[in-house]
Amino acid sequence: MKLTFVSNYINHHQIPVSSVLYERLGDGYHFIQTEPMERERQEMGWGVDRSTLPYLRCWYEEPGLCGELVRSSDIVVFGGVEEERYIAERLRSGRPVIRYSERLYREGQWKAVSPRGLLKKYRDHTKYRRKAVYLLCAGAYVASDFHIVRAYPDKMFRWGYFTETRTYNMEELLAGKPGNAGKPVELLFAGRFLPLKHPEYALLLAKKLSDAGIPFHLTMAGGGEMEAALRRQTAGYGLSGQVHFAGYRRPGQVRTLMEQADIFLMTSNYLEGWGAVLNEAMNSGCAVIADAMAGAVPFLLRHEKNGMVYRDGDREEFLRYGLRLAQDAPLRRALAGNAYDTIVGLWNPSNAADSLLAFAEGIVEGRPAVNAEGPLSPAPVIAPGQGYAYTRR
């Protein structure tokens, strides 16, 4: 099997799967990066040491070699790239392609009425509905968007981002969490301070806990355009001693913060295509509170089983769940343990890579291998308004 993955750039959310694929295929696997990573991402600690990734090639440095890999590979996985020229020849040839995508209509499916947009979707996707082109849905609402344009019928499958999976002695990890060790409950927000991620919700919960007399500490890891306003909000609430702004941290440092946190706050709204911090927090034994509209949530979480899921934008429901978790240590431990099992047992890089390989080999043989659950299982068509109810099944 010769498999090539093409995307805009590689990052710590994609390296774990790529590394497993390289272990399985050796020189039969390559990752092609089509553009350099943005400076902002590099400053956030997303940059990678290319010398440690023997399978990485850059189209802007080796266009001839990369073009030949796309032409000659048994399977090409393509996504995260706006420019279709990288894959156009492969599509015209009729050779198998696996596309992966986040949402088409993240800001609202009403945008599907645009004639110009529909024409582009037809050219890029719908015209291949009966061809050997398959779609990996990097988010629970992706299948619904592509269903609107009638693309990939019965050929859409669950996918996502698969962060490094760590194994722990869960009894020891959970016993060491501050709220389980007789200390104030530790809350964590990690991400850019942007409106779509609603970091202000974390401070609203901090105020709620303070007013209720519940001991807590909140770490805000990240930075961005809302930071000054968030610091003013913290001071206005009189919480400067209980809220720590930790700044941007490298991915490994964020994982350490997660290991030390009782509750992780995943407050991103419908503009969050996936949200890989959710994978990491679940793997780190956190009890998670999440907005139902973040792309990863309906795939990874079941309400009151391995996390708490609130209706998009519903502050009161969010605060109610936060107050409940802060007061209920047994519930935190149960949710955290189940969340850990979800990642270690199913949504992890090894399972994703092996499922992708089995699926790809099946395509070559004319019988794509499909899983019953998790990565490479059929993607349900979940309309944006249905995600909240879906997490309660």
mmCIF file of C-alpha atoms in Angstrom:
data_model
loop_
_atom_site.group_PDB
_atom_site.id
_atom_site.type_symbol
_atom_site.label_atom_id
_atom_site.label_comp_id
_atom_site.label_asym_id
_atom_site.label_seq_id
_atom_site.Cartn_x
_atom_site.Cartn_y
_atom_site.Cartn_z
ATOM 1 C CA MET A 1 0.000 0.000 0.000
ATOM 2 C CA LYS A 2 1.235 3.443 -0.962
ATOM 3 C CA LEU A 3 -0.746 6.177 0.795
ATOM 4 C CA THR A 4 -0.200 9.944 0.628
ATOM 5 C CA PHE A 5 -1.878 12.520 2.853
ATOM 6 C CA VAL A 6 -2.135 16.098 1.511
ATOM 7 C CA SER A 7 -3.024 19.062 3.723
ATOM 8 C CA ASN A 8 -2.152 22.723 4.206
ATOM 9 C CA TYR A 9 0.389 21.940 6.930
ATOM 10 C CA ILE A 10 1.137 19.327 9.524
ATOM 11 C CA ASN A 11 0.686 20.073 13.222
ATOM 12 C CA HIS A 12 0.560 18.281 16.558
ATOM 13 C CA HIS A 13 -3.063 17.273 15.914
ATOM 14 C CA GLN A 14 -2.065 15.325 12.777
ATOM 15 C CA ILE A 15 1.361 13.982 13.656
ATOM 16 C CA PRO A 16 0.157 11.079 15.862
ATOM 17 C CA VAL A 17 -1.894 9.446 13.074
ATOM 18 C CA SER A 18 0.816 10.153 10.501
ATOM 19 C CA SER A 19 3.463 8.590 12.705
ATOM 20 C CA VAL A 20 1.406 5.404 13.096
ATOM 21 C CA LEU A 21 0.835 5.270 9.335
ATOM 22 C CA TYR A 22 4.587 5.617 8.811
ATOM 23 C CA GLU A 23 5.203 2.791 11.299
ATOM 24 C CA ARG A 24 2.815 0.593 9.330
ATOM 25 C CA LEU A 25 3.859 1.547 5.782
ATOM 26 C CA GLY A 26 7.416 2.892 6.038
ATOM 27 C CA ASP A 27 8.375 4.667 2.818
ATOM 28 C CA GLY A 28 4.917 3.850 1.492
ATOM 29 C CA TYR A 29 3.521 6.758 3.518
ATOM 30 C CA HIS A 30 4.021 10.482 2.927
ATOM 31 C CA PHE A 31 2.442 13.669 4.246
ATOM 32 C CA ILE A 32 2.525 16.582 1.799
ATOM 33 C CA GLN A 33 2.346 20.078 3.251
ATOM 34 C CA THR A 34 1.135 22.647 0.706
ATOM 35 C CA GLU A 35 2.016 25.883 2.561
ATOM 36 C CA PRO A 36 4.092 27.108 5.513
ATOM 37 C CA MET A 37 2.360 27.397 8.874
ATOM 38 C CA GLU A 38 1.125 30.879 9.809
ATOM 39 C CA ARG A 39 3.284 32.863 12.195
ATOM 40 C CA GLU A 40 0.437 33.097 14.747
ATOM 41 C CA ARG A 41 0.222 29.316 14.983
ATOM 42 C CA GLN A 42 3.976 29.023 15.350
ATOM 43 C CA GLU A 43 3.939 31.586 18.169
ATOM 44 C CA MET A 44 1.278 29.471 19.893
ATOM 45 C CA GLY A 45 3.747 26.566 19.946
ATOM 46 C CA TRP A 46 2.298 24.668 16.985
ATOM 47 C CA GLY A 47 5.547 24.609 15.008
ATOM 48 C CA VAL A 48 7.176 21.217 14.444
ATOM 49 C CA ASP A 49 10.735 20.025 13.975
ATOM 50 C CA ARG A 50 10.619 18.761 10.400
ATOM 51 C CA SER A 51 13.777 16.720 10.872
ATOM 52 C CA THR A 52 11.836 14.354 13.149
ATOM 53 C CA LEU A 53 9.222 13.600 10.458
ATOM 54 C CA PRO A 54 10.821 11.469 7.723
ATOM 55 C CA TYR A 55 7.533 11.177 5.854
ATOM 56 C CA LEU A 56 7.003 14.961 5.485
ATOM 57 C CA ARG A 57 7.358 16.641 2.094
ATOM 58 C CA CYS A 58 6.550 20.259 1.159
ATOM 59 C CA TRP A 59 4.923 21.009 -2.182
ATOM 60 C CA TYR A 60 6.420 24.507 -2.304
ATOM 61 C CA GLU A 61 9.923 22.983 -2.027
ATOM 62 C CA GLU A 62 9.580 19.781 -4.063
ATOM 63 C CA PRO A 63 6.647 20.241 -6.461
ATOM 64 C CA GLY A 64 7.818 17.548 -8.879
ATOM 65 C CA LEU A 65 8.239 14.867 -6.233
ATOM 66 C CA CYS A 66 4.962 15.793 -4.524
ATOM 67 C CA GLY A 67 3.053 15.772 -7.783
ATOM 68 C CA GLU A 68 4.386 12.316 -8.585
ATOM 69 C CA LEU A 69 3.363 11.031 -5.134
ATOM 70 C CA VAL A 70 -0.195 12.240 -5.739
ATOM 71 C CA ARG A 71 -0.277 10.606 -9.164
ATOM 72 C CA SER A 72 1.276 7.272 -8.203
ATOM 73 C CA SER A 73 -0.112 6.516 -4.734
ATOM 74 C CA ASP A 74 -2.737 3.817 -4.353
ATOM 75 C CA ILE A 75 -4.757 6.184 -2.162
ATOM 76 C CA VAL A 76 -4.535 9.939 -1.641
ATOM 77 C CA VAL A 77 -6.177 11.567 1.379
ATOM 78 C CA PHE A 78 -6.805 15.226 0.653
ATOM 79 C CA GLY A 79 -8.199 18.021 2.826
ATOM 80 C CA GLY A 80 -7.618 21.285 4.601
ATOM 81 C CA VAL A 81 -6.578 22.928 1.323
ATOM 82 C CA GLU A 82 -8.684 25.521 -0.500
ATOM 83 C CA GLU A 83 -6.802 25.149 -3.787
ATOM 84 C CA GLU A 84 -8.078 22.215 -5.835
ATOM 85 C CA ARG A 85 -5.164 22.150 -8.291
ATOM 86 C CA TYR A 86 -3.218 19.780 -6.045
ATOM 87 C CA ILE A 87 -5.813 17.036 -6.511
ATOM 88 C CA ALA A 88 -7.488 17.961 -9.829
ATOM 89 C CA GLU A 89 -5.389 15.639 -12.022
ATOM 90 C CA ARG A 90 -5.952 12.730 -9.649
ATOM 91 C CA LEU A 91 -9.709 13.281 -9.690
ATOM 92 C CA ARG A 92 -9.798 13.477 -13.496
ATOM 93 C CA SER A 93 -7.887 10.201 -13.715
ATOM 94 C CA GLY A 94 -10.590 8.388 -11.751
ATOM 95 C CA ARG A 95 -8.103 6.934 -9.265
ATOM 96 C CA PRO A 96 -9.376 6.645 -5.656
ATOM 97 C CA VAL A 97 -9.369 9.726 -3.449
ATOM 98 C CA ILE A 98 -10.376 10.053 0.188
ATOM 99 C CA ARG A 99 -11.254 13.638 1.005
ATOM 100 C CA TYR A 100 -11.514 14.945 4.531
ATOM 101 C CA SER A 101 -13.262 18.132 5.474
ATOM 102 C CA GLU A 102 -14.624 20.260 8.253
ATOM 103 C CA ARG A 103 -17.943 22.031 7.685
ATOM 104 C CA LEU A 104 -18.918 23.675 4.397
ATOM 105 C CA TYR A 105 -21.416 26.021 6.048
ATOM 106 C CA ARG A 106 -20.016 26.701 9.483
ATOM 107 C CA GLU A 107 -21.736 30.079 9.714
ATOM 108 C CA GLY A 108 -25.117 28.714 8.652
ATOM 109 C CA GLN A 109 -26.576 26.298 6.103
ATOM 110 C CA TRP A 110 -28.609 29.140 4.624
ATOM 111 C CA LYS A 111 -25.441 29.973 2.685
ATOM 112 C CA ALA A 112 -26.116 26.918 0.530
ATOM 113 C CA VAL A 113 -28.544 29.035 -1.543
ATOM 114 C CA SER A 114 -25.676 30.905 -3.197
ATOM 115 C CA PRO A 115 -25.627 29.941 -6.932
ATOM 116 C CA ARG A 116 -21.902 30.630 -7.199
ATOM 117 C CA GLY A 117 -21.211 28.571 -4.097
ATOM 118 C CA LEU A 118 -23.349 25.691 -5.310
ATOM 119 C CA LEU A 119 -21.533 25.655 -8.638
ATOM 120 C CA LYS A 120 -18.182 25.356 -6.876
ATOM 121 C CA LYS A 121 -19.501 22.614 -4.585
ATOM 122 C CA TYR A 122 -20.745 20.742 -7.650
ATOM 123 C CA ARG A 123 -17.379 21.022 -9.387
ATOM 124 C CA ASP A 124 -15.379 20.047 -6.298
ATOM 125 C CA HIS A 125 -17.669 17.434 -4.769
ATOM 126 C CA THR A 126 -21.114 16.598 -6.154
ATOM 127 C CA LYS A 127 -19.905 15.589 -9.618
ATOM 128 C CA TYR A 128 -17.897 12.793 -7.962
ATOM 129 C CA ARG A 129 -20.868 11.358 -6.037
ATOM 130 C CA ARG A 130 -20.715 8.100 -8.020
ATOM 131 C CA LYS A 131 -16.926 7.971 -8.394
ATOM 132 C CA ALA A 132 -14.272 6.394 -6.184
ATOM 133 C CA VAL A 133 -14.185 9.469 -3.943
ATOM 134 C CA TYR A 134 -15.020 9.176 -0.249
ATOM 135 C CA LEU A 135 -15.399 11.730 2.525
ATOM 136 C CA LEU A 136 -13.982 11.710 6.058
ATOM 137 C CA CYS A 137 -16.093 14.046 8.190
ATOM 138 C CA ALA A 138 -13.908 16.009 10.620
ATOM 139 C CA GLY A 139 -16.833 17.048 12.768
ATOM 140 C CA ALA A 140 -20.332 15.888 13.555
ATOM 141 C CA TYR A 141 -22.113 18.443 11.344
ATOM 142 C CA VAL A 142 -20.031 17.900 8.204
ATOM 143 C CA ALA A 143 -22.235 15.144 6.779
ATOM 144 C CA SER A 144 -25.275 17.399 7.059
ATOM 145 C CA ASP A 145 -23.569 20.145 5.023
ATOM 146 C CA PHE A 146 -22.500 17.749 2.268
ATOM 147 C CA HIS A 147 -25.926 16.095 2.297
ATOM 148 C CA ILE A 148 -27.400 19.466 1.289
ATOM 149 C CA VAL A 149 -25.301 19.520 -1.895
ATOM 150 C CA ARG A 150 -26.008 15.807 -2.513
ATOM 151 C CA ALA A 151 -22.372 14.800 -2.395
ATOM 152 C CA TYR A 152 -20.929 11.426 -1.345
ATOM 153 C CA PRO A 153 -24.173 9.480 -0.721
ATOM 154 C CA ASP A 154 -23.408 6.496 1.548
ATOM 155 C CA LYS A 155 -19.716 7.448 1.348
ATOM 156 C CA MET A 156 -19.336 9.771 4.367
ATOM 157 C CA PHE A 157 -17.534 8.492 7.461
ATOM 158 C CA ARG A 158 -16.666 9.707 10.938
ATOM 159 C CA TRP A 159 -13.223 11.222 11.309
ATOM 160 C CA GLY A 160 -11.640 14.064 13.261
ATOM 161 C CA TYR A 161 -8.319 14.985 14.818
ATOM 162 C CA PHE A 162 -6.437 12.448 16.904
ATOM 163 C CA THR A 163 -4.061 13.896 19.454
ATOM 164 C CA GLU A 164 -1.322 12.044 21.292
ATOM 165 C CA THR A 165 -2.914 9.396 23.507
ATOM 166 C CA ARG A 166 -1.330 8.872 26.907
ATOM 167 C CA THR A 167 -1.980 5.986 29.265
ATOM 168 C CA TYR A 168 -2.253 6.514 33.004
ATOM 169 C CA ASN A 169 -2.967 4.679 36.185
ATOM 170 C CA MET A 170 -6.399 6.293 36.374
ATOM 171 C CA GLU A 171 -6.866 5.643 40.068
ATOM 172 C CA GLU A 172 -3.673 7.562 40.798
ATOM 173 C CA LEU A 173 -4.393 10.319 38.242
ATOM 174 C CA LEU A 174 -7.881 10.989 39.579
ATOM 175 C CA ALA A 175 -6.790 10.767 43.207
ATOM 176 C CA GLY A 176 -4.230 13.470 42.516
ATOM 177 C CA LYS A 177 -6.709 15.927 41.035
ATOM 178 C CA PRO A 178 -6.955 18.934 43.393
ATOM 179 C CA GLY A 179 -10.701 18.637 44.005
ATOM 180 C CA ASN A 180 -10.313 14.955 44.901
ATOM 181 C CA ALA A 181 -7.383 15.660 47.225
ATOM 182 C CA GLY A 182 -9.104 18.106 49.545
ATOM 183 C CA LYS A 183 -7.994 21.212 47.674
ATOM 184 C CA PRO A 184 -10.036 23.796 45.744
ATOM 185 C CA VAL A 185 -11.522 22.443 42.523
ATOM 186 C CA GLU A 186 -9.258 23.255 39.550
ATOM 187 C CA LEU A 187 -10.955 24.609 36.420
ATOM 188 C CA LEU A 188 -9.147 24.963 33.104
ATOM 189 C CA PHE A 189 -9.808 26.886 29.901
ATOM 190 C CA ALA A 190 -7.214 26.394 27.141
ATOM 191 C CA GLY A 191 -7.411 28.086 23.757
ATOM 192 C CA ARG A 192 -7.284 31.377 21.971
ATOM 193 C CA PHE A 193 -9.212 34.205 23.583
ATOM 194 C CA LEU A 194 -11.609 34.740 20.690
ATOM 195 C CA PRO A 195 -15.375 35.393 20.628
ATOM 196 C CA LEU A 196 -16.100 32.009 19.031
ATOM 197 C CA LYS A 197 -14.413 30.216 21.942
ATOM 198 C CA HIS A 198 -16.308 32.163 24.639
ATOM 199 C CA PRO A 199 -13.548 32.326 27.259
ATOM 200 C CA GLU A 200 -15.753 34.737 29.210
ATOM 201 C CA TYR A 201 -17.956 31.765 30.163
ATOM 202 C CA ALA A 202 -15.105 30.465 32.319
ATOM 203 C CA LEU A 203 -15.118 33.714 34.294
ATOM 204 C CA LEU A 204 -18.901 33.630 34.633
ATOM 205 C CA LEU A 205 -18.570 30.184 36.195
ATOM 206 C CA ALA A 206 -15.795 31.424 38.471
ATOM 207 C CA LYS A 207 -18.109 34.197 39.699
ATOM 208 C CA LYS A 208 -20.925 31.683 40.218
ATOM 209 C CA LEU A 209 -18.698 29.428 42.314
ATOM 210 C CA SER A 210 -17.360 32.370 44.297
ATOM 211 C CA ASP A 211 -20.866 33.613 45.077
ATOM 212 C CA ALA A 212 -21.817 30.087 46.169
ATOM 213 C CA GLY A 213 -18.821 29.886 48.509
ATOM 214 C CA ILE A 214 -17.262 26.935 46.672
ATOM 215 C CA PRO A 215 -13.431 26.893 46.799
ATOM 216 C CA PHE A 216 -11.918 26.832 43.313
ATOM 217 C CA HIS A 217 -9.053 27.966 41.138
ATOM 218 C CA LEU A 218 -9.302 28.786 37.420
ATOM 219 C CA THR A 219 -6.401 28.686 34.940
ATOM 220 C CA MET A 220 -6.842 30.537 31.651
ATOM 221 C CA ALA A 221 -4.211 29.202 29.233
ATOM 222 C CA GLY A 222 -3.987 31.126 25.984
ATOM 223 C CA GLY A 223 -4.151 34.636 24.630
ATOM 224 C CA GLY A 224 -5.736 36.759 21.965
ATOM 225 C CA GLU A 225 -7.903 39.745 21.239
ATOM 226 C CA MET A 226 -10.155 39.346 24.293
ATOM 227 C CA GLU A 227 -7.377 39.132 26.880
ATOM 228 C CA ALA A 228 -7.544 42.727 28.128
ATOM 229 C CA ALA A 229 -11.334 42.517 28.491
ATOM 230 C CA LEU A 230 -11.060 39.201 30.323
ATOM 231 C CA ARG A 231 -8.535 40.612 32.764
ATOM 232 C CA ARG A 232 -10.855 43.566 33.432
ATOM 233 C CA GLN A 233 -13.757 41.172 33.936
ATOM 234 C CA THR A 234 -11.696 39.163 36.433
ATOM 235 C CA ALA A 235 -10.739 42.260 38.394
ATOM 236 C CA GLY A 236 -14.330 43.525 38.334
ATOM 237 C CA TYR A 237 -15.503 40.259 39.866
ATOM 238 C CA GLY A 238 -12.835 40.529 42.560
ATOM 239 C CA LEU A 239 -11.326 37.204 41.491
ATOM 240 C CA SER A 240 -7.727 38.138 40.663
ATOM 241 C CA GLY A 241 -6.470 35.841 43.425
ATOM 242 C CA GLN A 242 -8.404 32.842 42.123
ATOM 243 C CA VAL A 243 -7.882 33.243 38.367
ATOM 244 C CA HIS A 244 -4.483 32.780 36.755
ATOM 245 C CA PHE A 245 -3.769 33.910 33.190
ATOM 246 C CA ALA A 246 -1.072 31.471 32.100
ATOM 247 C CA GLY A 247 -0.434 32.805 28.569
ATOM 248 C CA TYR A 248 0.181 30.622 25.550
ATOM 249 C CA ARG A 249 1.651 27.235 26.410
ATOM 250 C CA ARG A 250 3.184 24.618 24.167
ATOM 251 C CA PRO A 251 1.008 21.541 23.565
ATOM 252 C CA GLY A 252 2.901 19.413 26.088
ATOM 253 C CA GLN A 253 2.532 22.112 28.729
ATOM 254 C CA VAL A 254 -1.208 22.306 28.093
ATOM 255 C CA ARG A 255 -1.443 18.572 28.646
ATOM 256 C CA THR A 256 0.270 19.002 32.028
ATOM 257 C CA LEU A 257 -2.326 21.603 32.984
ATOM 258 C CA MET A 258 -5.074 19.191 31.948
ATOM 259 C CA GLU A 259 -3.601 16.420 34.074
ATOM 260 C CA GLN A 260 -3.795 18.809 37.030
ATOM 261 C CA ALA A 261 -7.363 19.979 36.318
ATOM 262 C CA ASP A 262 -10.625 18.610 37.672
ATOM 263 C CA ILE A 263 -12.919 20.283 35.128
ATOM 264 C CA PHE A 264 -12.191 21.338 31.545
ATOM 265 C CA LEU A 265 -14.344 24.027 29.938
ATOM 266 C CA MET A 266 -14.942 23.471 26.201
ATOM 267 C CA THR A 267 -17.027 26.577 25.475
ATOM 268 C CA SER A 268 -16.469 27.016 21.724
ATOM 269 C CA ASN A 269 -19.592 27.611 19.631
ATOM 270 C CA TYR A 270 -20.711 26.501 16.151
ATOM 271 C CA LEU A 271 -17.646 28.081 14.519
ATOM 272 C CA GLU A 272 -15.367 25.425 16.083
ATOM 273 C CA GLY A 273 -14.933 22.837 13.342
ATOM 274 C CA TRP A 274 -13.548 20.178 15.691
ATOM 275 C CA GLY A 275 -11.756 21.281 18.865
ATOM 276 C CA ALA A 276 -8.826 18.936 19.565
ATOM 277 C CA VAL A 277 -8.450 20.190 23.138
ATOM 278 C CA LEU A 278 -11.509 18.056 23.859
ATOM 279 C CA ASN A 279 -9.607 14.867 22.912
ATOM 280 C CA GLU A 280 -6.697 15.950 25.093
ATOM 281 C CA ALA A 281 -8.828 16.888 28.111
ATOM 282 C CA MET A 282 -10.753 13.604 27.967
ATOM 283 C CA ASN A 283 -7.498 11.651 27.714
ATOM 284 C CA SER A 284 -6.154 13.628 30.700
ATOM 285 C CA GLY A 285 -8.949 12.553 33.033
ATOM 286 C CA CYS A 286 -10.888 15.815 33.102
ATOM 287 C CA ALA A 287 -14.628 16.064 33.648
ATOM 288 C CA VAL A 288 -15.665 18.127 30.615
ATOM 289 C CA ILE A 289 -18.431 20.673 30.126
ATOM 290 C CA ALA A 290 -18.916 21.334 26.395
ATOM 291 C CA ASP A 291 -21.073 23.315 23.990
ATOM 292 C CA ALA A 292 -23.079 20.933 21.789
ATOM 293 C CA MET A 293 -22.201 22.812 18.603
ATOM 294 C CA ALA A 294 -18.425 22.353 18.668
ATOM 295 C CA GLY A 295 -17.718 19.845 15.908
ATOM 296 C CA ALA A 296 -16.104 17.147 18.052
ATOM 297 C CA VAL A 297 -18.761 17.060 20.752
ATOM 298 C CA PRO A 298 -21.496 14.802 19.272
ATOM 299 C CA PHE A 299 -18.838 12.321 18.105
ATOM 300 C CA LEU A 300 -16.957 12.155 21.412
ATOM 301 C CA LEU A 301 -19.408 12.962 24.215
ATOM 302 C CA ARG A 302 -22.595 11.487 25.625
ATOM 303 C CA HIS A 303 -24.271 13.719 28.173
ATOM 304 C CA GLU A 304 -23.898 12.576 31.783
ATOM 305 C CA LYS A 305 -21.947 9.496 30.647
ATOM 306 C CA ASN A 306 -18.524 10.872 29.716
ATOM 307 C CA GLY A 307 -19.159 14.613 29.905
ATOM 308 C CA MET A 308 -21.744 17.345 30.341
ATOM 309 C CA VAL A 309 -23.138 18.950 27.184
ATOM 310 C CA TYR A 310 -25.103 22.207 27.162
ATOM 311 C CA ARG A 311 -27.213 23.784 24.454
ATOM 312 C CA ASP A 312 -25.273 26.185 22.221
ATOM 313 C CA GLY A 313 -25.021 29.580 23.899
ATOM 314 C CA ASP A 314 -27.106 28.610 26.947
ATOM 315 C CA ARG A 315 -25.192 30.291 29.768
ATOM 316 C CA GLU A 316 -27.607 29.226 32.482
ATOM 317 C CA GLU A 317 -27.348 25.557 31.554
ATOM 318 C CA PHE A 318 -23.551 25.856 31.379
ATOM 319 C CA LEU A 319 -23.424 27.457 34.833
ATOM 320 C CA ARG A 320 -25.789 24.857 36.260
ATOM 321 C CA TYR A 321 -23.562 22.018 35.075
ATOM 322 C CA GLY A 322 -20.436 23.805 36.286
ATOM 323 C CA LEU A 323 -21.901 24.287 39.753
ATOM 324 C CA ARG A 324 -23.010 20.666 39.863
ATOM 325 C CA LEU A 325 -19.623 19.277 38.875
ATOM 326 C CA ALA A 326 -17.744 21.526 41.283
ATOM 327 C CA GLN A 327 -19.846 20.130 44.157
ATOM 328 C CA ASP A 328 -20.005 16.467 43.119
ATOM 329 C CA ALA A 329 -16.630 14.707 43.235
ATOM 330 C CA PRO A 330 -18.024 11.198 42.500
ATOM 331 C CA LEU A 331 -19.728 12.493 39.351
ATOM 332 C CA ARG A 332 -16.498 14.189 38.239
ATOM 333 C CA ARG A 333 -14.570 10.966 38.711
ATOM 334 C CA ALA A 334 -17.154 8.884 36.824
ATOM 335 C CA LEU A 335 -17.309 11.258 33.858
ATOM 336 C CA ALA A 336 -13.526 11.600 33.748
ATOM 337 C CA GLY A 337 -12.981 7.844 33.807
ATOM 338 C CA ASN A 338 -15.478 7.256 31.014
ATOM 339 C CA ALA A 339 -14.002 10.098 28.975
ATOM 340 C CA TYR A 340 -10.541 8.561 29.313
ATOM 341 C CA ASP A 341 -11.882 5.187 28.190
ATOM 342 C CA THR A 342 -13.499 6.799 25.118
ATOM 343 C CA ILE A 343 -10.139 8.093 23.918
ATOM 344 C CA VAL A 344 -7.920 5.174 24.916
ATOM 345 C CA GLY A 345 -10.379 2.592 23.660
ATOM 346 C CA LEU A 346 -11.681 4.180 20.464
ATOM 347 C CA TRP A 347 -10.808 7.747 19.415
ATOM 348 C CA ASN A 348 -7.033 7.411 19.365
ATOM 349 C CA PRO A 349 -4.323 7.664 16.670
ATOM 350 C CA SER A 350 -3.601 3.929 16.469
ATOM 351 C CA ASN A 351 -7.221 2.968 15.953
ATOM 352 C CA ALA A 352 -7.729 5.813 13.486
ATOM 353 C CA ALA A 353 -4.644 4.911 11.447
ATOM 354 C CA ASP A 354 -5.420 1.202 11.363
ATOM 355 C CA SER A 355 -9.038 1.914 10.430
ATOM 356 C CA LEU A 356 -7.902 4.224 7.629
ATOM 357 C CA LEU A 357 -5.497 1.598 6.309
ATOM 358 C CA ALA A 358 -8.150 -1.111 6.350
ATOM 359 C CA PHE A 359 -10.569 1.248 4.614
ATOM 360 C CA ALA A 360 -7.981 2.216 1.985
ATOM 361 C CA GLU A 361 -6.993 -1.380 1.302
ATOM 362 C CA GLY A 362 -10.662 -2.222 0.949
ATOM 363 C CA ILE A 363 -11.110 0.535 -1.634
ATOM 364 C CA VAL A 364 -8.258 -0.889 -3.701
ATOM 365 C CA GLU A 365 -9.852 -4.326 -3.483
ATOM 366 C CA GLY A 366 -13.320 -2.961 -4.219
ATOM 367 C CA ARG A 367 -14.720 -3.535 -0.700
ATOM 368 C CA PRO A 368 -14.105 -0.577 1.664
ATOM 369 C CA ALA A 369 -13.872 -1.780 5.276
ATOM 370 C CA VAL A 370 -16.232 0.164 7.531
ATOM 371 C CA ASN A 371 -16.315 0.179 11.345
ATOM 372 C CA ALA A 372 -19.449 -0.070 13.463
ATOM 373 C CA GLU A 373 -18.442 2.884 15.669
ATOM 374 C CA GLY A 374 -15.712 5.472 16.049
ATOM 375 C CA PRO A 375 -13.361 6.468 13.215
ATOM 376 C CA LEU A 376 -14.376 5.191 9.762
ATOM 377 C CA SER A 377 -17.894 4.315 10.851
ATOM 378 C CA PRO A 378 -20.749 5.777 8.771
ATOM 379 C CA ALA A 379 -21.247 9.457 9.560
ATOM 380 C CA PRO A 380 -24.821 10.230 10.606
ATOM 381 C CA VAL A 381 -26.490 13.263 9.058
ATOM 382 C CA ILE A 382 -26.851 15.469 12.137
ATOM 383 C CA ALA A 383 -28.366 18.866 11.374
ATOM 384 C CA PRO A 384 -26.888 21.669 13.528
ATOM 385 C CA GLY A 385 -30.083 21.952 15.544
ATOM 386 C CA GLN A 386 -30.016 18.234 16.373
ATOM 387 C CA GLY A 387 -26.584 17.947 17.976
ATOM 388 C CA TYR A 388 -27.741 18.705 21.518
ATOM 389 C CA ALA A 389 -30.360 15.945 21.415
ATOM 390 C CA TYR A 390 -27.881 13.565 19.722
ATOM 391 C CA THR A 391 -25.524 13.776 22.722
ATOM 392 C CA ARG A 392 -28.375 12.546 24.909
ATOM 393 C CA ARG A 393 -28.966 9.272 23.088
#
